mmCIF file of C-alpha atoms in Angstrom:
data_model
loop_
_atom_site.group_PDB
_atom_site.id
_atom_site.type_symbol
_atom_site.label_atom_id
_atom_site.label_comp_id
_atom_site.label_asym_id
_atom_site.label_seq_id
_atom_site.Cartn_x
_atom_site.Cartn_y
_atom_site.Cartn_z
ATOM 1 C CA MET A 283 0.000 0.000 0.000
ATOM 2 C CA THR A 284 2.783 2.433 0.919
ATOM 3 C CA ASN A 285 4.596 1.670 -2.365
ATOM 4 C CA GLU A 286 1.447 2.507 -4.293
ATOM 5 C CA LEU A 287 1.071 5.741 -2.348
ATOM 6 C CA THR A 288 4.672 6.760 -3.037
ATOM 7 C CA LYS A 289 4.220 5.955 -6.728
ATOM 8 C CA LEU A 290 1.026 8.003 -6.823
ATOM 9 C CA GLU A 291 2.764 10.878 -5.053
ATOM 10 C CA LYS A 292 5.653 10.789 -7.553
ATOM 11 C CA THR A 293 3.194 10.734 -10.449
ATOM 12 C CA LEU A 294 1.291 13.644 -8.922
ATOM 13 C CA GLN A 295 4.496 15.647 -8.470
ATOM 14 C CA GLN A 296 5.584 14.952 -12.063
ATOM 15 C CA THR A 297 2.153 15.855 -13.453
ATOM 16 C CA LYS A 298 2.060 19.056 -11.403
ATOM 17 C CA LYS A 299 5.544 20.018 -12.623
ATOM 18 C CA GLN A 300 4.627 19.250 -16.243
ATOM 19 C CA PHE A 301 1.381 21.239 -15.951
ATOM 20 C CA LEU A 302 3.250 24.202 -14.510
ATOM 21 C CA THR A 303 5.976 24.186 -17.184
ATOM 22 C CA THR A 304 3.462 23.743 -20.019
ATOM 23 C CA ALA A 305 1.269 26.568 -18.709
ATOM 24 C CA THR A 306 4.299 28.855 -18.331
ATOM 25 C CA ARG A 307 5.588 28.020 -21.813
ATOM 26 C CA ALA A 308 2.156 28.524 -23.399
ATOM 27 C CA THR A 309 1.694 31.861 -21.625
ATOM 28 C CA LYS A 310 5.112 33.108 -22.747
ATOM 29 C CA GLU A 311 4.588 31.995 -26.337
ATOM 30 C CA LEU A 312 1.120 33.537 -26.583
ATOM 31 C CA ASP A 313 2.367 36.747 -24.993
ATOM 32 C CA ARG A 314 5.157 36.872 -27.584
ATOM 33 C CA GLN A 315 2.585 36.402 -30.391
ATOM 34 C CA ARG A 316 0.378 39.116 -28.910
ATOM 35 C CA LYS A 317 3.278 41.570 -28.784
ATOM 36 C CA ARG A 318 4.292 40.752 -32.375
ATOM 37 C CA LEU A 319 0.733 41.158 -33.688
ATOM 38 C CA ARG A 320 0.220 44.385 -31.743
ATOM 39 C CA LYS A 321 3.470 45.730 -33.217
ATOM 40 C CA GLU A 322 2.311 44.808 -36.723
ATOM 41 C CA VAL A 323 -1.090 46.432 -36.138
ATOM 42 C CA ALA A 324 0.633 49.595 -34.902
ATOM 43 C CA GLY A 325 2.872 49.609 -37.994
ATOM 44 C CA VAL A 326 -0.110 49.157 -40.326
ATOM 45 C CA ASN A 327 -2.003 51.928 -38.522
ATOM 46 C CA ALA A 328 0.966 54.288 -38.886
ATOM 47 C CA ARG A 329 1.224 53.423 -42.600
ATOM 48 C CA THR A 330 -2.505 54.041 -43.037
ATOM 49 C CA LYS A 331 -2.264 57.411 -41.321
ATOM 50 C CA GLN A 332 0.701 58.434 -43.482
ATOM 51 C CA THR A 333 -1.061 57.332 -46.670
ATOM 52 C CA ARG A 334 -4.197 59.235 -45.669
ATOM 53 C CA LEU A 335 -2.161 62.423 -45.148
ATOM 54 C CA GLN A 336 -0.464 61.983 -48.530
ATOM 55 C CA LEU A 337 -3.853 61.473 -50.178
ATOM 56 C CA GLN A 338 -5.168 64.645 -48.580
ATOM 57 C CA LYS A 339 -2.180 66.672 -49.808
ATOM 58 C CA LYS A 340 -2.474 65.263 -53.333
ATOM 59 C CA ALA A 341 -6.211 66.030 -53.405
ATOM 60 C CA GLU A 342 -5.531 69.631 -52.321
ATOM 61 C CA ARG A 343 -2.816 70.011 -54.963
ATOM 62 C CA LEU A 344 -5.138 68.524 -57.585
ATOM 63 C CA ALA A 345 -7.809 71.061 -56.699
ATOM 64 C CA ASN A 346 -5.308 73.914 -57.047
ATOM 65 C CA THR A 347 -3.597 72.820 -60.316
ATOM 66 C CA THR A 348 -4.993 73.740 -63.688
ATOM 67 C CA ALA A 349 -2.517 71.984 -66.025
ATOM 68 C CA THR A 350 -4.030 68.807 -67.489
ATOM 69 C CA LYS A 351 -0.760 66.846 -67.415
ATOM 70 C CA ALA A 352 -0.214 67.608 -63.741
ATOM 71 C CA ARG A 353 -3.837 66.746 -62.982
ATOM 72 C CA ARG A 354 -3.470 63.411 -64.805
ATOM 73 C CA GLU A 355 -0.291 62.617 -62.823
ATOM 74 C CA LEU A 356 -1.905 63.569 -59.515
ATOM 75 C CA LYS A 357 -4.969 61.420 -60.248
ATOM 76 C CA LYS A 358 -2.673 58.462 -60.963
ATOM 77 C CA GLN A 359 -0.844 58.996 -57.654
ATOM 78 C CA ILE A 360 -4.151 59.316 -55.807
ATOM 79 C CA ARG A 361 -5.381 55.998 -57.281
ATOM 80 C CA LYS A 362 -2.120 54.342 -56.171
ATOM 81 C CA LEU A 363 -2.435 55.783 -52.660
ATOM 82 C CA ASP A 364 -6.067 54.625 -52.492
ATOM 83 C CA LYS A 365 -4.949 51.078 -53.283
ATOM 84 C CA ILE A 366 -2.223 51.280 -50.613
ATOM 85 C CA LEU A 367 -4.751 52.620 -48.112
ATOM 86 C CA ASP A 368 -7.250 49.833 -48.898
ATOM 87 C CA GLY A 369 -4.473 47.244 -48.536
ATOM 88 C CA ALA A 370 -3.374 48.721 -45.212
ATOM 89 C CA LYS A 371 -6.970 48.718 -43.958
ATOM 90 C CA SER A 372 -7.475 45.069 -44.954
ATOM 91 C CA ASP A 373 -4.126 44.139 -43.342
ATOM 92 C CA ALA A 374 -5.138 45.884 -40.129
ATOM 93 C CA ALA A 375 -8.511 44.118 -40.127
ATOM 94 C CA ARG A 376 -6.844 40.736 -40.756
ATOM 95 C CA LEU A 377 -4.288 41.326 -37.996
ATOM 96 C CA ARG A 378 -7.016 42.328 -35.549
ATOM 97 C CA LYS A 379 -8.910 39.169 -36.467
ATOM 98 C CA ASP A 380 -5.733 37.129 -35.859
ATOM 99 C CA LEU A 381 -5.126 38.943 -32.582
ATOM 100 C CA ALA A 382 -8.593 38.141 -31.138
ATOM 101 C CA PRO A 383 -8.063 34.338 -30.722
ATOM 102 C CA VAL A 384 -4.500 34.899 -29.506
ATOM 103 C CA MET A 385 -5.819 37.224 -26.793
ATOM 104 C CA GLU A 386 -8.484 34.672 -25.847
ATOM 105 C CA ASP A 387 -5.917 31.856 -25.699
ATOM 106 C CA LEU A 388 -3.576 34.072 -23.692
ATOM 107 C CA GLY A 389 -6.337 34.775 -21.158
ATOM 108 C CA ASN A 390 -7.003 31.036 -20.838
ATOM 109 C CA ALA A 391 -3.288 30.270 -20.521
ATOM 110 C CA ARG A 392 -2.889 32.925 -17.808
ATOM 111 C CA ARG A 393 -5.834 31.458 -15.908
ATOM 112 C CA HIS A 394 -4.311 27.973 -16.200
ATOM 113 C CA LEU A 395 -0.948 29.301 -15.025
ATOM 114 C CA ALA A 396 -2.547 31.029 -12.031
ATOM 115 C CA HIS A 397 -4.394 27.803 -11.235
ATOM 116 C CA ALA A 398 -1.168 25.798 -11.556
ATOM 117 C CA LEU A 399 0.658 28.188 -9.243
ATOM 118 C CA ARG A 400 -2.147 28.016 -6.692
ATOM 119 C CA VAL A 401 -2.116 24.209 -6.890
ATOM 120 C CA ASP A 402 1.657 24.282 -6.449
ATOM 121 C CA ARG A 403 1.399 26.501 -3.354
ATOM 122 C CA ALA A 404 -1.410 24.372 -1.921
ATOM 123 C CA MET A 405 0.643 21.204 -2.458
ATOM 124 C CA ALA A 406 3.649 22.804 -0.736
ATOM 125 C CA LYS A 407 1.451 23.826 2.208
ATOM 126 C CA ILE A 408 0.023 20.311 2.522
ATOM 127 C CA GLN A 409 3.546 18.897 2.319
ATOM 128 C CA ARG A 410 4.685 21.197 5.148
ATOM 129 C CA GLU A 411 1.714 20.222 7.310
ATOM 130 C CA LEU A 412 2.349 16.534 6.692
ATOM 131 C CA SER A 413 6.008 16.883 7.590
ATOM 132 C CA LYS A 414 5.003 18.707 10.827
ATOM 133 C CA LYS A 415 2.577 15.916 11.723
ATOM 134 C CA LYS A 416 5.215 13.258 11.102
ATOM 135 C CA GLY A 417 7.426 15.066 13.582
ATOM 136 C CA THR A 418 10.379 15.382 11.251
ATOM 137 C CA LYS A 419 12.252 18.474 12.212
ATOM 138 C CA LYS A 420 14.252 20.313 9.634
ATOM 139 C CA LYS A 421 17.893 20.698 10.494
ATOM 140 C CA ALA A 422 18.824 24.249 11.308
ATOM 141 C CA SER A 423 21.038 25.835 8.724
ATOM 142 C CA LYS A 424 24.667 26.533 9.599
ATOM 143 C CA LYS A 425 24.109 30.281 9.473
ATOM 144 C CA LYS A 426 21.284 30.111 12.025
ATOM 145 C CA VAL A 427 23.365 27.892 14.332
ATOM 146 C CA ALA A 428 26.325 30.257 14.029
ATOM 147 C CA LYS A 429 24.087 33.278 14.780
ATOM 148 C CA LYS A 430 22.663 31.548 17.849
ATOM 149 C CA LYS A 431 26.167 30.754 19.124
ATOM 150 C CA VAL A 432 27.292 34.352 18.601
ATOM 151 C CA ALA A 433 24.182 35.619 20.410
ATOM 152 C CA LYS A 434 24.819 33.241 23.336
ATOM 153 C CA ARG A 435 28.425 34.419 23.572
ATOM 154 C CA LYS A 436 27.318 38.049 23.610
ATOM 155 C CA VAL A 437 24.784 37.347 26.364
ATOM 156 C CA ALA A 438 27.431 35.475 28.401
ATOM 157 C CA LYS A 439 29.927 38.347 27.996
ATOM 158 C CA ARG A 440 27.290 40.846 29.130
ATOM 159 C CA LYS A 441 26.493 38.752 32.188
ATOM 160 C CA VAL A 442 30.201 38.456 33.067
ATOM 161 C CA ALA A 443 30.682 42.201 32.597
ATOM 162 C CA LYS A 444 27.670 42.976 34.820
ATOM 163 C CA LYS A 445 28.866 40.590 37.520
ATOM 164 C CA SER A 446 32.377 42.074 37.518
ATOM 165 C CA ALA A 447 30.943 45.609 37.671
ATOM 166 C CA VAL A 448 28.718 44.618 40.639
ATOM 167 C CA LYS A 449 31.698 42.992 42.405
ATOM 168 C CA LYS A 450 33.824 46.106 41.882
ATOM 169 C CA LYS A 451 31.074 48.327 43.287
ATOM 170 C CA THR A 452 30.563 46.136 46.342
ATOM 171 C CA ALA A 453 34.346 45.889 46.867
ATOM 172 C CA LYS A 454 34.622 49.693 46.740
ATOM 173 C CA LYS A 455 31.753 50.082 49.224
ATOM 174 C CA THR A 456 33.240 47.573 51.658
ATOM 175 C CA SER A 457 36.713 49.109 51.378
ATOM 176 C CA LYS A 458 35.248 52.567 52.015
ATOM 177 C CA LYS A 459 33.414 51.246 55.081
ATOM 178 C CA LYS A 460 36.596 49.616 56.368
ATOM 179 C CA VAL A 461 38.564 52.820 55.865
ATOM 180 C CA ALA A 462 35.822 54.812 57.603
ATOM 181 C CA LYS A 463 35.816 52.371 60.571
ATOM 182 C CA LYS A 464 39.615 52.536 60.844
ATOM 183 C CA THR A 465 39.635 56.338 60.813
ATOM 184 C CA ALA A 466 36.830 56.402 63.396
ATOM 185 C CA ALA A 467 38.783 53.992 65.588
ATOM 186 C CA ARG A 468 41.948 56.111 65.302
ATOM 187 C CA LYS A 469 40.016 59.241 66.234
ATOM 188 C CA LYS A 470 38.642 57.491 69.343
ATOM 189 C CA VAL A 471 42.136 56.416 70.332
ATOM 190 C CA ARG A 472 43.455 59.960 69.893
ATOM 191 C CA ARG A 473 40.589 61.394 71.970
ATOM 192 C CA LYS A 474 41.283 58.934 74.780
ATOM 193 C CA LYS A 475 44.967 59.800 74.725
ATOM 194 C CA ALA A 476 44.162 63.491 74.737
ATOM 195 C CA ALA A 477 41.768 63.075 77.660
#
């Protein structure tokens, strides 16, 4: 039974890992496609705008010119610009149509990735809880052990310093008392001698 459980757990871990990597890869690829298509759409829009401006200028010049040859030439250029504008419009429409499913797929991929990440976090949490219940303690890292030792040393040094300071103070007090007693005794002796 335990072998089956370990096999199932391994399979679950592998599937989870595969799901996560696939979701990440799909999201990145679709995001790359979205950026490329958006760039193309922006380029087509800029081209359309430029062509429209050129058409406007040519139309104004055509209205102002009176020479038939110049008018014929301008009409030819306007027809060419109209074709370019129509092509740019159709390209933009096609690219927008291509972009719509990519955006939909990207949304789905992002949702799957978020789900995969949540599943991953939930699995890690369950794993931690199971390891706590089993009673397996994680070994403390070397850095933490070293920090604890340094902290203990500091505390010990502080205690030693405090004790020595207290001893010095008490020694000073007792020596002062002894000196005071001796001087008082000497004064008494002198008074007796004087009397």
